[in-house]
Structures are given as C-alpha cells and as structure tokens.
Coordinates of C-alpha atoms and ligand atoms in Angstrom, one line a residue:
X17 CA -0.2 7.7 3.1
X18 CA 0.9 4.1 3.6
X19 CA 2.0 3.0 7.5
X20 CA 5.0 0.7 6.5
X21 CA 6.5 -1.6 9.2
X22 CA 10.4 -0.1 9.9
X23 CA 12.9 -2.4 8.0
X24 CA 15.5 -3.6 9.6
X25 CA 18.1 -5.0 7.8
X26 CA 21.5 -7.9 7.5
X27 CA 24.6 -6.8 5.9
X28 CA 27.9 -8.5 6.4
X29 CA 31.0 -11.0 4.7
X30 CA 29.7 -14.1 3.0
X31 CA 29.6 -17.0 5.4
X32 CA 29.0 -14.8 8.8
X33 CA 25.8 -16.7 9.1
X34 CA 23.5 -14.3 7.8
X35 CA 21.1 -16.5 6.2
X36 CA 21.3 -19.0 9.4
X37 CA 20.0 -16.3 11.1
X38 CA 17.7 -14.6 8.8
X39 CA 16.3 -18.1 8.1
X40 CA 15.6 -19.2 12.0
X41 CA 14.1 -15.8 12.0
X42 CA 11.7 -16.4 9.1
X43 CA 10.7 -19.5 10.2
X44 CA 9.6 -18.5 13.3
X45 CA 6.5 -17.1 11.2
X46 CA 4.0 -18.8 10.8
X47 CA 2.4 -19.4 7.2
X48 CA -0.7 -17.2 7.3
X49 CA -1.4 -16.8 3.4
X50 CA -0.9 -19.2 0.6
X51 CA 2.5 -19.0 -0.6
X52 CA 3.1 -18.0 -4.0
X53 CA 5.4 -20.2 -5.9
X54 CA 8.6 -17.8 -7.2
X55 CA 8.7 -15.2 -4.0
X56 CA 8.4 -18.2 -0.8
X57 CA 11.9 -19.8 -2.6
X58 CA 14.8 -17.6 -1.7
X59 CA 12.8 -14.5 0.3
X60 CA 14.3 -11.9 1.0
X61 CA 12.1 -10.3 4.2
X62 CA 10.3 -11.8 6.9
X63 CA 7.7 -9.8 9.0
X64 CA 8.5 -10.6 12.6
X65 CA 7.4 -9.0 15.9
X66 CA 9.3 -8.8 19.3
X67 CA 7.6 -8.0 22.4
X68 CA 4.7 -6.6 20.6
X69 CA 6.6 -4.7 18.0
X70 CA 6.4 -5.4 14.1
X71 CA 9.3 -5.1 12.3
X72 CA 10.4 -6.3 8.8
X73 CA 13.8 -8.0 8.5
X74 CA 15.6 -7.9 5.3
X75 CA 18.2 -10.2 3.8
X76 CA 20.2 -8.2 2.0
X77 CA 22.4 -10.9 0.6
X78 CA 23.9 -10.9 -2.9
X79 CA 27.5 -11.2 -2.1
X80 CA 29.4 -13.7 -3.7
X81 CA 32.8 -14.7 -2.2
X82 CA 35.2 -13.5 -5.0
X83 CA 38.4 -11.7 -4.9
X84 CA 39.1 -9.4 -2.2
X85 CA 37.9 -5.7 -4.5
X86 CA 35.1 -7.1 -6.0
X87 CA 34.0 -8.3 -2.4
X88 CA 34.5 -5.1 -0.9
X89 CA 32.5 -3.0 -3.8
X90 CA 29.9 -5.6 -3.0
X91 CA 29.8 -5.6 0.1
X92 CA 29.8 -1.1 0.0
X93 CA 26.8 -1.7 -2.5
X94 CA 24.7 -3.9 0.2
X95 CA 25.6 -1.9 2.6
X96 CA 24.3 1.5 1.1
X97 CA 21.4 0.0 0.1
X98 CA 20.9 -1.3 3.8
X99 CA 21.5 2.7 4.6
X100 CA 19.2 3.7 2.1
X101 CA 16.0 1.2 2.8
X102 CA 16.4 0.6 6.7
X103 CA 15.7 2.2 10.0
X104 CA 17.8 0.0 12.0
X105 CA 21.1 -2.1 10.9
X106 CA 22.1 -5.2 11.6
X107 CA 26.3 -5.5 11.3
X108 CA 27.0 -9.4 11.2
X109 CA 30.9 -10.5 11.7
X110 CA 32.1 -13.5 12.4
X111 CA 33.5 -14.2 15.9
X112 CA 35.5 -17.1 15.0
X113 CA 37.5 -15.4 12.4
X114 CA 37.5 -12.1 14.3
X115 CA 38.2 -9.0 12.6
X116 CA 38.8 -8.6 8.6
X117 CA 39.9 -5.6 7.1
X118 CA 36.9 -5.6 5.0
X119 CA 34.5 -5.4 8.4
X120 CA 36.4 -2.3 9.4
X121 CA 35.6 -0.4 6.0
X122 CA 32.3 -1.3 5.8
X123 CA 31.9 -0.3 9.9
X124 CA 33.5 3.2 8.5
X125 CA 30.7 3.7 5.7
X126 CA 28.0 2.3 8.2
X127 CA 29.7 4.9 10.8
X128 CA 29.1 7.8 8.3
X129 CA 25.6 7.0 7.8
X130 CA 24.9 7.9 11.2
X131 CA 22.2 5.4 11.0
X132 CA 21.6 3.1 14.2
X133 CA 23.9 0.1 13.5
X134 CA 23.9 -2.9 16.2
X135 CA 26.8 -5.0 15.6
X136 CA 26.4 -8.9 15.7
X137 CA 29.3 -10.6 16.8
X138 CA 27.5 -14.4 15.4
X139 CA 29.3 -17.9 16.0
X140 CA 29.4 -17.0 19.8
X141 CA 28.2 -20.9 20.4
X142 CA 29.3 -21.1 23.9
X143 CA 27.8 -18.6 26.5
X144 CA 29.1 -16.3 27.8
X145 CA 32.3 -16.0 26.3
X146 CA 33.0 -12.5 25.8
X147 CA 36.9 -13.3 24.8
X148 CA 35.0 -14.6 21.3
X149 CA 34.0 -11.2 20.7
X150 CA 36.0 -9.0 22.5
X151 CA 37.7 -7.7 19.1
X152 CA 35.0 -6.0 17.5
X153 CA 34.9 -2.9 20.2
X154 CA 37.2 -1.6 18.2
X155 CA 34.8 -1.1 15.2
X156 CA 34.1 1.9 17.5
X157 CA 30.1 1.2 17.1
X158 CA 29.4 0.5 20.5
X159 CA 28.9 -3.0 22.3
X160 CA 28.8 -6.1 20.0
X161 CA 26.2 -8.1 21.1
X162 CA 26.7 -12.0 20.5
X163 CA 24.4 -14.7 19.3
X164 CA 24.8 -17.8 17.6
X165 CA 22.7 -18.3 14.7
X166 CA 23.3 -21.9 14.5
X167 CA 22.4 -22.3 18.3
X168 CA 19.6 -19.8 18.4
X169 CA 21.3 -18.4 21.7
X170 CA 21.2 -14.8 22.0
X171 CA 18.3 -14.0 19.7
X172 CA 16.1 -12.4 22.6
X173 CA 19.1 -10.1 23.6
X174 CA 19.7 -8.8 20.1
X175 CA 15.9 -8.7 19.8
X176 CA 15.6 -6.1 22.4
X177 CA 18.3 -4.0 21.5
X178 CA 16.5 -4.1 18.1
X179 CA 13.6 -2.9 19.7
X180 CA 15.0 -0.1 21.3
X181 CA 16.5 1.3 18.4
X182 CA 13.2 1.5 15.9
X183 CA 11.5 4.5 15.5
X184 CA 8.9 4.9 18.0
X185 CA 5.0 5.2 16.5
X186 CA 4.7 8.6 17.1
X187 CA 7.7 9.1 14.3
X188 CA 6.7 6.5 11.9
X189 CA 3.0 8.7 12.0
X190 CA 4.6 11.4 9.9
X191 CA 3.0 10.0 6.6
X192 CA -0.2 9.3 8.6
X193 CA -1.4 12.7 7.6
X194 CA -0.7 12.6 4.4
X195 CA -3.4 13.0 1.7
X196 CA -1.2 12.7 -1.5
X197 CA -1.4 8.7 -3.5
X198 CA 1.5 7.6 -3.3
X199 CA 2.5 5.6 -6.3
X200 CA 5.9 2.9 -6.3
X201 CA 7.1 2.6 -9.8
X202 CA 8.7 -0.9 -9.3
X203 CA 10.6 -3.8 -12.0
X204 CA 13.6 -4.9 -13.1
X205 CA 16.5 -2.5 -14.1
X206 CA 16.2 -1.7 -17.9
X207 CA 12.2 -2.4 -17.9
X208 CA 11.4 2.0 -18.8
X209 CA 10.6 2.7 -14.8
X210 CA 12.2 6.0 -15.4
X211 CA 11.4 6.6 -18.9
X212 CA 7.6 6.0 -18.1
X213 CA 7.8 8.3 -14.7
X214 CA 9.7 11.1 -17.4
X215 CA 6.4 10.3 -20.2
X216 CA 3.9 10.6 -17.3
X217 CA 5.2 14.1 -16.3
X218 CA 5.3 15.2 -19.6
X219 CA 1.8 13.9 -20.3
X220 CA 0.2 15.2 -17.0
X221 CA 1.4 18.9 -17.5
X222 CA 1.0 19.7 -13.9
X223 CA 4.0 18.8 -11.8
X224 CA 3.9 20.3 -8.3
X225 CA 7.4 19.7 -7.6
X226 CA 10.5 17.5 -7.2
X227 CA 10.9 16.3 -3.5
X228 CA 14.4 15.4 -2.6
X229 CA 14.2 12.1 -1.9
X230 CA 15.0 10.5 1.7
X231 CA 17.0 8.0 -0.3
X232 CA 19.6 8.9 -2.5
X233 CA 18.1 6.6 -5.6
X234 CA 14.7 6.5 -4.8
X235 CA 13.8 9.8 -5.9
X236 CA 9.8 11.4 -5.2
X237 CA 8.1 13.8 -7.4
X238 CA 4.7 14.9 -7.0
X239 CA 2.0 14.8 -9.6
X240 CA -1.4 16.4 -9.5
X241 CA -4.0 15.0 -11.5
X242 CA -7.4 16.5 -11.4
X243 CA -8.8 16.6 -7.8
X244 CA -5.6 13.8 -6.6
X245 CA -2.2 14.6 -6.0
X246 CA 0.1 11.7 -6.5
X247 CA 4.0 11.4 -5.4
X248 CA 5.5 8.9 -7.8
X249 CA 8.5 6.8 -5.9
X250 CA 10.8 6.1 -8.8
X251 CA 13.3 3.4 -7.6
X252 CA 15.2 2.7 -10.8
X253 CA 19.2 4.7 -10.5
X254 CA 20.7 1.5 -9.2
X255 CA 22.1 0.2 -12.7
X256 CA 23.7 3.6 -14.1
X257 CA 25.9 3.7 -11.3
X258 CA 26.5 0.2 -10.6
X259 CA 29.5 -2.5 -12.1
X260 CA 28.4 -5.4 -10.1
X261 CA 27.4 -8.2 -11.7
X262 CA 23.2 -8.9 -12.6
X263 CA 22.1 -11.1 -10.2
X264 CA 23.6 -8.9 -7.3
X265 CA 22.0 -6.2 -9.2
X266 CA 18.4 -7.5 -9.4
X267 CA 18.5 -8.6 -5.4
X268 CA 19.6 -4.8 -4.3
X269 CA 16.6 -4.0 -7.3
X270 CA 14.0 -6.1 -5.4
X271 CA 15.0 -5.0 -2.0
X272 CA 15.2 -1.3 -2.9
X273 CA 11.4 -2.5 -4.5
X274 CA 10.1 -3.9 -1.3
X275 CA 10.9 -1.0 0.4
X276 CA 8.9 1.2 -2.0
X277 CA 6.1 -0.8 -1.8
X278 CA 5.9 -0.7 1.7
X279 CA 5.6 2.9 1.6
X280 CA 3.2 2.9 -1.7
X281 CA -0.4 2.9 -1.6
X282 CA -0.8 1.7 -5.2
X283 CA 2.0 -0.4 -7.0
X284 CA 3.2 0.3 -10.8
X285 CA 4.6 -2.9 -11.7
X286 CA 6.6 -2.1 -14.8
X287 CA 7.3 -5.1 -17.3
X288 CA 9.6 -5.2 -20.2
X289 CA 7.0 -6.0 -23.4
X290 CA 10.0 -8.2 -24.7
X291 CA 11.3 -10.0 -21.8
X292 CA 7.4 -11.1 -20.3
X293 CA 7.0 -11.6 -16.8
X294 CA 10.2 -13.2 -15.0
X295 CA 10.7 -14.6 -11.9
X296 CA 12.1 -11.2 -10.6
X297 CA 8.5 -9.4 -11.5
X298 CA 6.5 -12.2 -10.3
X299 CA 8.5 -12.2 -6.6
X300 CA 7.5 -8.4 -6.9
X301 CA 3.8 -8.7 -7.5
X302 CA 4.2 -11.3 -4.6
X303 CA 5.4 -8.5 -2.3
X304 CA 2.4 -6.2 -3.6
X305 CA -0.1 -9.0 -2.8
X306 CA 1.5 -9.9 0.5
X307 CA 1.5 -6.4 1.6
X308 CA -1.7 -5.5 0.7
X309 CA -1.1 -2.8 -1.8
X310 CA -3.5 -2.1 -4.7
X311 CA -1.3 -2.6 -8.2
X312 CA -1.6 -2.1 -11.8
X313 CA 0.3 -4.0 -14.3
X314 CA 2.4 -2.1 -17.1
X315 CA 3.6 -4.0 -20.1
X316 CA 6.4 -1.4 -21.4
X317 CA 7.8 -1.1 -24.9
X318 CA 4.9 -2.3 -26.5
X319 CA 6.1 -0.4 -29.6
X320 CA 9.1 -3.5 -30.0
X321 CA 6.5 -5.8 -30.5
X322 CA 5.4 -7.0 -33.6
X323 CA 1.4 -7.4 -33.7
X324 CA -1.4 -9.3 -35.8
X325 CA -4.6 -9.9 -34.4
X326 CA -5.4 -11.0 -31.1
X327 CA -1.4 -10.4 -30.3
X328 CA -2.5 -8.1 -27.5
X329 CA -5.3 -11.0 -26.2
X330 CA -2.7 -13.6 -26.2
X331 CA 0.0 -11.7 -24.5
X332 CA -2.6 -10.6 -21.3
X333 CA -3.0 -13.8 -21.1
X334 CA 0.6 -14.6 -20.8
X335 CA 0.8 -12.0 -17.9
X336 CA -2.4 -13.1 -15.9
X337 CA -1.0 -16.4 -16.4
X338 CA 1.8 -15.7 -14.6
X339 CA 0.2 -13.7 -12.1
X340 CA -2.0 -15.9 -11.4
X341 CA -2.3 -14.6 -7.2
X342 CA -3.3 -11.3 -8.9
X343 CA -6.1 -12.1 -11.2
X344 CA -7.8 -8.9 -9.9
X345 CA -5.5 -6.8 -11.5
X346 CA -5.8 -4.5 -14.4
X347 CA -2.7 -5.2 -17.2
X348 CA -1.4 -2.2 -19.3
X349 CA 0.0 -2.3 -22.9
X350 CA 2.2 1.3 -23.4
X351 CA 4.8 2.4 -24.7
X352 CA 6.7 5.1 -22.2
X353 CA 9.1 6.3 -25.3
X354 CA 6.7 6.9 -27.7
X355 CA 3.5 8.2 -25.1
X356 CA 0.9 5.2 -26.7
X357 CA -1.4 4.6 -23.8
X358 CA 0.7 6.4 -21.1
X359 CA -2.7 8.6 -20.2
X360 CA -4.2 5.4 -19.2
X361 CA -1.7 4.2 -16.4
X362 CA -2.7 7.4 -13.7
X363 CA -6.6 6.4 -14.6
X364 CA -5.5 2.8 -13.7
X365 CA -3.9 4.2 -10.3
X366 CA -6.4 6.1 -9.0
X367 CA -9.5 3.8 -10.4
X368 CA -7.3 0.5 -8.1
X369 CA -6.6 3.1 -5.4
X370 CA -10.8 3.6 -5.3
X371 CA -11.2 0.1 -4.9
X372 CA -8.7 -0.5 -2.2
X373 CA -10.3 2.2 -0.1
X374 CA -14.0 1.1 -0.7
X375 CA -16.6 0.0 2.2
X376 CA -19.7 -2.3 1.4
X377 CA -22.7 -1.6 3.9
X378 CA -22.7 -4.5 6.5
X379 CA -26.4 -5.5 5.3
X380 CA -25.8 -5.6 1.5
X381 CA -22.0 -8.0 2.2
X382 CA -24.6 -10.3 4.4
X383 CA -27.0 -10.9 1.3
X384 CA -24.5 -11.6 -1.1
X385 CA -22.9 -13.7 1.1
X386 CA -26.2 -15.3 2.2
X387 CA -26.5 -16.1 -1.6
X388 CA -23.2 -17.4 -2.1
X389 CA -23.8 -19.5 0.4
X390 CA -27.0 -20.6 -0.9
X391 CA -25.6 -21.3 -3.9
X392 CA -23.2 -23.5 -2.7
X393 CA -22.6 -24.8 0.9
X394 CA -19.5 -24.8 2.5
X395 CA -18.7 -29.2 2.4
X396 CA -18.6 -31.1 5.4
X397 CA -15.0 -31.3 7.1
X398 CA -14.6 -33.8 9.8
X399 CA -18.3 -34.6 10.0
X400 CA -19.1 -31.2 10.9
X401 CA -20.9 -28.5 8.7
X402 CA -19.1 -25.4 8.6
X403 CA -21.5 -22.8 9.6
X404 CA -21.3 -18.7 8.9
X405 CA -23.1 -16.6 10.9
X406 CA -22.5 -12.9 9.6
X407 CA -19.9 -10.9 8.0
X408 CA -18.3 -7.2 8.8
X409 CA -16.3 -5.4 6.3
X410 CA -13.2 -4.2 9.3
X411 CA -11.0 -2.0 7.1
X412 CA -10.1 -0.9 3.6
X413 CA -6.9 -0.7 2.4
X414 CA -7.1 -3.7 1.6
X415 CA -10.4 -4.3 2.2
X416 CA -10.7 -7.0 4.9
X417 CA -13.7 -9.1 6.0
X418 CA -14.2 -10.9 9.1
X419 CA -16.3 -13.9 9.1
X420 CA -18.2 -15.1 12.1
X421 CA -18.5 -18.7 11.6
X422 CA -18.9 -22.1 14.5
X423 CA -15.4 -22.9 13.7
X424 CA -12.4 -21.4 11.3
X425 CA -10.3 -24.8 11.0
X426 CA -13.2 -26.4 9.3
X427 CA -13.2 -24.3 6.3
X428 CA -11.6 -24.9 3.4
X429 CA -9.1 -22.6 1.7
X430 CA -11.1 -23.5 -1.6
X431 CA -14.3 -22.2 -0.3
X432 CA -12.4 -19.3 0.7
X433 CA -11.4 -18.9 -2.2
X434 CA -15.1 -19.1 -4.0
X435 CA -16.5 -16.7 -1.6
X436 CA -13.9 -13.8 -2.2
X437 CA -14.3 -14.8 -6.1
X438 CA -18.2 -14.1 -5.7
X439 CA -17.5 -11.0 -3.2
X440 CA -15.5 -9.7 -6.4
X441 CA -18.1 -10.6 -8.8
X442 CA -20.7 -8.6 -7.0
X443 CA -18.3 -5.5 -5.7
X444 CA -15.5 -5.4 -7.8
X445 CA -12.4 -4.3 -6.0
X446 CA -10.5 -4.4 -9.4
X447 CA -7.1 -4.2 -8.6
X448 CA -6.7 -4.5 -5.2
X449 CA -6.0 -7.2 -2.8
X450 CA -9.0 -8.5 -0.8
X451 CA -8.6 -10.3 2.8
X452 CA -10.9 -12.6 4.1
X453 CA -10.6 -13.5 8.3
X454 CA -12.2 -15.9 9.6
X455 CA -13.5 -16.1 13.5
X456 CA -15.4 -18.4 15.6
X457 CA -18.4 -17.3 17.3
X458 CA -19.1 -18.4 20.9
X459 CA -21.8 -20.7 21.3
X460 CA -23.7 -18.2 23.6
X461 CA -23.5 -16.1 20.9
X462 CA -25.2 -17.5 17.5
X463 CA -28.7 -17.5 16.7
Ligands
LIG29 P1 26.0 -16.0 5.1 O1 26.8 -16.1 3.8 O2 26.5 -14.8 5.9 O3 24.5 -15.9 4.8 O4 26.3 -17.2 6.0 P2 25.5 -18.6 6.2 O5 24.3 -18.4 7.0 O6 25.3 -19.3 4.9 O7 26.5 -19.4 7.1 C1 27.8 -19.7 6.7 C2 28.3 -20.9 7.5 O8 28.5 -20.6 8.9 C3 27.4 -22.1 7.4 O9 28.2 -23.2 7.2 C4 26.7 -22.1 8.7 O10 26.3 -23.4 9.1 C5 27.7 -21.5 9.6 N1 27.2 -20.8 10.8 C6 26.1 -20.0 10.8 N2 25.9 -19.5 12.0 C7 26.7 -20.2 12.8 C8 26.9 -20.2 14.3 O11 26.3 -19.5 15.0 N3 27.9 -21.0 14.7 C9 28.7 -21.7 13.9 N4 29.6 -22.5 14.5 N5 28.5 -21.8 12.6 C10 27.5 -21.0 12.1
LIG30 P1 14.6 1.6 -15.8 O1 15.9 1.1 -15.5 O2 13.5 0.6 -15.5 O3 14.3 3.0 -15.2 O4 14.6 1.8 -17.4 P2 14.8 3.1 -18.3 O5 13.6 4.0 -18.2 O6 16.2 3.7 -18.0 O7 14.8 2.5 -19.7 C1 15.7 1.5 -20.1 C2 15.9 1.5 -21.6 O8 14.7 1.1 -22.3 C3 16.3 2.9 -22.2 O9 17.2 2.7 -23.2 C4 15.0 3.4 -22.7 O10 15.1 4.3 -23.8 C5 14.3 2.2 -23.2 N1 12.8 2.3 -23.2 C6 12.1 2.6 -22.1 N2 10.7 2.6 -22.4 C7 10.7 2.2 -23.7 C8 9.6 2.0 -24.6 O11 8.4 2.1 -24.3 N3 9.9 1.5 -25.9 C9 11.2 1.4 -26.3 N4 11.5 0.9 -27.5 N5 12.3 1.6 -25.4 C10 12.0 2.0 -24.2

C-alpha cells in the first residue's frame, strides 16, 4: 500500500570517496524536522530530489579496509544488499588508482544482477580529463561518468543519468492498488523478528499464502485477520548466512530495515527484552518517524526476564525514555517463543494503522484548536504576535495539518509542539506520526 521513494544506492572500495559524496549530497537538504539525537550522527540515507524527482540515496558503507578476502566478501555482501534494496546503483571506483581486481569482481556480480548500475569514475578533479577514467570501460557496464566528490564537479551529470534510470511513476504505482496492510518486522539480528513472524502465523491460523519475496532475504507472507489482510515483510536472514563481523552486520541490518519501512504501512519494531533499546533500534524508530510510518513497539523475550512488581512499569518507561520522538506509540511485552501476548501485537497493527489513516472534520480541528489557543497564546517573537487563522487536516497517512497563520517563521517549535500534544489529547492518533505545516496567509486574505 505504501508509495516508497526508489532507493538508490553507493557501493564501492573503502576510500573511493563514498561518504565525500554521499555527505555533500546529504547536506544539500535542508533540515526540515527536528533531528533525533542517535539516527542524524552517521545516517545512512538522504532524501534528495533532481529536477523534480525524489529519490532516496543510501550509504551502504560498512567496509573496513582489512586484508584483501575479507575485503572482497565485504564488499560482495554490500553489494548484494545494494541489489537487493535499490532500484538504481551507484558503482564508485577510484580514478586515481584506476582499476583493482576487486572492482572488476564486484562489476561481475553487479553485471549479473541485471540491475541498472551507473558507474562513478570519482577523483576526476580536473575537467575534462577523460584519460583519468578511460580504464573503467572495460568493466563492460557502459560509460563511466566522472565527478569529483571533493570538488562537487560533475554532480549534475551523474544526477541526470540517475534520473533516467529510476523507475518511472507509472511502475512504482504497482502497490498503489493494493488493499493488503502491509506490516515491516524490523530490529537487530538475534532480537526474535522471525521467531515472532513464525508465533504470529501459528497464532492467527489463517495464512493466505507465502509470496516469494522480490528480495532474496526479505521474505513476504500474507496474513488475514478478520476483515484485514496483512503481508508481513520479515527482514531478518542476514546473520544465518553471514561471517562478517557485527558492526558490518548491523549497517546491512539497518539498511535492509530502511528499505522495509519504506514500503511498510505500519512498523514492528522488535526489541530484545534483555538488551533494552540500543542505539541501533532507536536510529530505526528514527526512520519510522521520519518516514511517516505508523509503529508499534515489541519488547521480545519477555519470558528471560525476571519480574516483581512494577518490573513491567519501570521497563516501559525505559523504552519511552528512549523513544522519546515516539511518545505516541503503543510498547508491547511478549514473548514470541512461548506465544505470552503475541495475540496482542496484530491488534496493535491494525488499531496504529486506524489512526494513521484517520480524518478529523475541518470544523471540529478549528474548535480544538481555537481552544488550545485560548488556552495558551502563541508568545510574542520579534515583537510580533503570531497569529492562526484556520486549520485543514490535508492527508492521512500520516495525518498532516496545514496551518494558516500571518507568518510561519514566527512560531516557535515549542508551540508546535504544544499544539500537536493537545491535537493528540483530543483525537488520539495513538501510534502514528502526526505532521503539523505551517503556511502564511496573504494579507488580502484574513478576516
Ligand atoms: P569512502 O571510504 O569510499 O567513503 O571514501 P571517503 O569519502 O572517506 O574518501 C576517502 C578519501 O578520498 C578522503 O581522504 C577524501 O578526502 C578523498 N576524496 C574523496 N573524494 C575525492 C575527490 O573527488 N578527489 C580527491 N582528490 N580526493 C577525494
Ligand atoms: P531474528 O534474527 O531477529 O529473526 O531472531 P530469531 O527469531 O532468529 O531469534 C533469535 C534467537 O532468539 C533464537 O535463538 C530464538 O529462539 C530466540 N528467541 C526468539 N524469541 C524469543 C523469546 O520470546 N524468548 C526467548 N527466550 N528466546 C527467543
């Protein structure tokens, strides 16, 4: 059901200037939400948009420079996953050093994939100089096209051969039709992703049927429940079959997340009862947030932990704690191995899925608003008293709010925040992300 923006991803040797580029890239975005401290630091995607097309670019990453095999398993691992997660790939190699032997057997896997590659001869820092690059034809993937990350010269070329290769609309609409909730089971490797997608299956009786993934990891099934039919995306597989070491592990884990929650309409967040909520979980409720997506919160293996009163009380408060950018969402104690609780989590889905698709009449936002308001008046900013004239509910999913008001920059991100906290005392939205626009009014315009 979800729309996701195509993914467009960086594979490539260490030091070919990935991150130079991937950074200039990301910064060319401007900071429209708060950023939430754990998932700004060391990001691995940035939305961007050429020529009127959005795209997300992905840092795949997570190589190390270490001796030549373990390199080159690495470097087969990011690019599967880059296979596996993007519509369009982005090939870096490094002009200056020209051709390595590793480049060639990564060009032959990215070759097999049939998958549109462009490959990015970087370090080019004088233009033109097509000697610099000349050696990479013989990848056999078609014409290198040279930038220089450092320099920011041949970004707008690249950009537009990027372009050309992502999916048109027409082909990204194929979900667009699609009635079915569909549900991204994300967390760390180990946390009982699969186990609890194995317990719900069990528990829910009626399985449609297995759909073969698109990805070779990320595997879809289909669950009915009552009136709803669900497809659950499943994106744990990555450990069993990997030998590389954990943090490379949990980087391909979080992009192979992202990508699932792009396509999700309600996010599982799975979370190890023993471990609490790391760094790695809260970067991934960060993505959820960012993106929009309705969540639920699972605290897994809830059996390993030893309980007195109030342990369950305290531990919530842990999580919220830590989640502090979700506050509206609804935390889980289960156990996916022995069932306890498991027949809560789809009630959890579809109740946050509800939310997220929920429309409040224009006339009944405008007197709760009134009364916020009345309650407490937007302060003073520059000498001027911030003024809001009327409020539309645009779309759902999340829901999003545009407010009419003399002038955006004078309102603070702290009133902001007070009126979506009263929207949410007087609506809900439990478990869903809630967006609040802001837009001036023409003078000719207001009352
Ligand atoms: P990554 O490991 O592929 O992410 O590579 P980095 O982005 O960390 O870059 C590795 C090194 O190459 C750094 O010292 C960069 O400053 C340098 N570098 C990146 N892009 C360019 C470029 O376009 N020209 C030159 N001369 N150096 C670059
Ligand atoms: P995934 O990598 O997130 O898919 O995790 P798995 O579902 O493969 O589970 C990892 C390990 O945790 C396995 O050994 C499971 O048996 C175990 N596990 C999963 N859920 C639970 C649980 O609720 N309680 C206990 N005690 N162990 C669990």
């Amino acid at each position: 059901m979800a729309n996701a923006r195509p993914m467009v991803a960086i594979v490539g040797r260490p030091n070919v200037g990935k991150s130079t580029f991937f950074n200039s890239m990301a910064g060319e975005r401007k900071a429209i939400v708060e950023d939430i401290p754990g998932i700004t630091r060391d990001r691995i995607y940035a939305d961007v948009e050429w020529l009127g097309r959005p795209f997300t670019l992905i840092d795949t990453g997570g190589i190390e420079p270490a001796s030549e095999d373990i390199l080159l398993r690495q470097m087969r691992r990011q690019a599967q996953i880059a296979i596996e997660t993007a519509q369009v790939i982005l090939f870096f190699v490094d002009a200056k050093e020209g051709l390595s032997p590793a480049d060639e057997d990564v060009a032959d896997m990215l070759r097999r994939s049939h998958k549109p590659v462009i490959v990015v001869a970087n370090k080019v820092d004088h233009f033109p100089n097509h000697e610099a690059y000349y050696d990479f034809y013989a990848l056999g993937m078609g014409e290198p096209v040279p930038i220089s990350s450092s320099q920011k010269l041949g970004f707008g070329d690249l950009l537009d051969e990027v372009i050309k290769l992502l999916p048109q609309s027409a082909a990204e609409g194929e979900e667009g039709e699609d009635e079915r909730i569909h549900v991204a089971v994300v967390g760390r490797p180990n946390v009982g992703k699969s186990s609890l997608v194995n317990t719900l299956l069990r528990e829910e009786r009626v399985i449609v049927s297995d759909i073969p993934g698109t990805t070779r990891d990320a595997i879809d099934t289909e669950l009915a429940v009552g009136e709803d039919t669900y497809v659950l995306i499943d994106t744990a597989g990555l450990r069993k079959k990997s030998r590389i070491d954990d943090k490379t592990v949990e980087r391909y884990s979080a992009v192979r997340a992202l990508s699932a929650v792009r396509r999700c309409d309600v996010a599982l967040i799975v979370v190890d009862a023993q471990h609490g909520v790391s760094e790695q979980e809260t970067k991934i409720a960060g993505y959820v947030h960012e993106q929009g997506k309705a969540a639920v919160v699972v605290v897994n293996k809830w059996d390993l932990i030893e309980k007195s009163t109030g342990t369950l009380e305290k531990y919530a408060r842990t999580v919220r704690a830590s989640l502090q950018f979700m506050d509206y969402v609804q935390v889980l104690f289960i156990s996916a191995k022995s069932g306890q609780r498991v027949h809560k989590v789809m009630d959890a889905v579809r109740d946050a899925f509800a939310q997220a698709k929920r429309r409040v009449p224009t006339g009944l936002l405008n007197d709760v608003i009134g009364e916020a308001i009345a309650m407490h008046e937007p302060p003073i900013a520059s000498g001027r008293r911030p003024r809001l004239y009327y409020a539309t509910q645009v779309s759902v999913r999340p829901p999003t709010f545009v407010f009419f008001v003399n002038d955006p920059d004078i309102f603070h991100f702290s009133y902001m925040r007070y009126l979506e906290n009263h929207l949410r005392k007087s609506f809900g939205f439990a478990g869903t992300p809630i967006r609040l626009l802001l837009r001036a009014r023409k003078k000719e315009e207001s009352v």
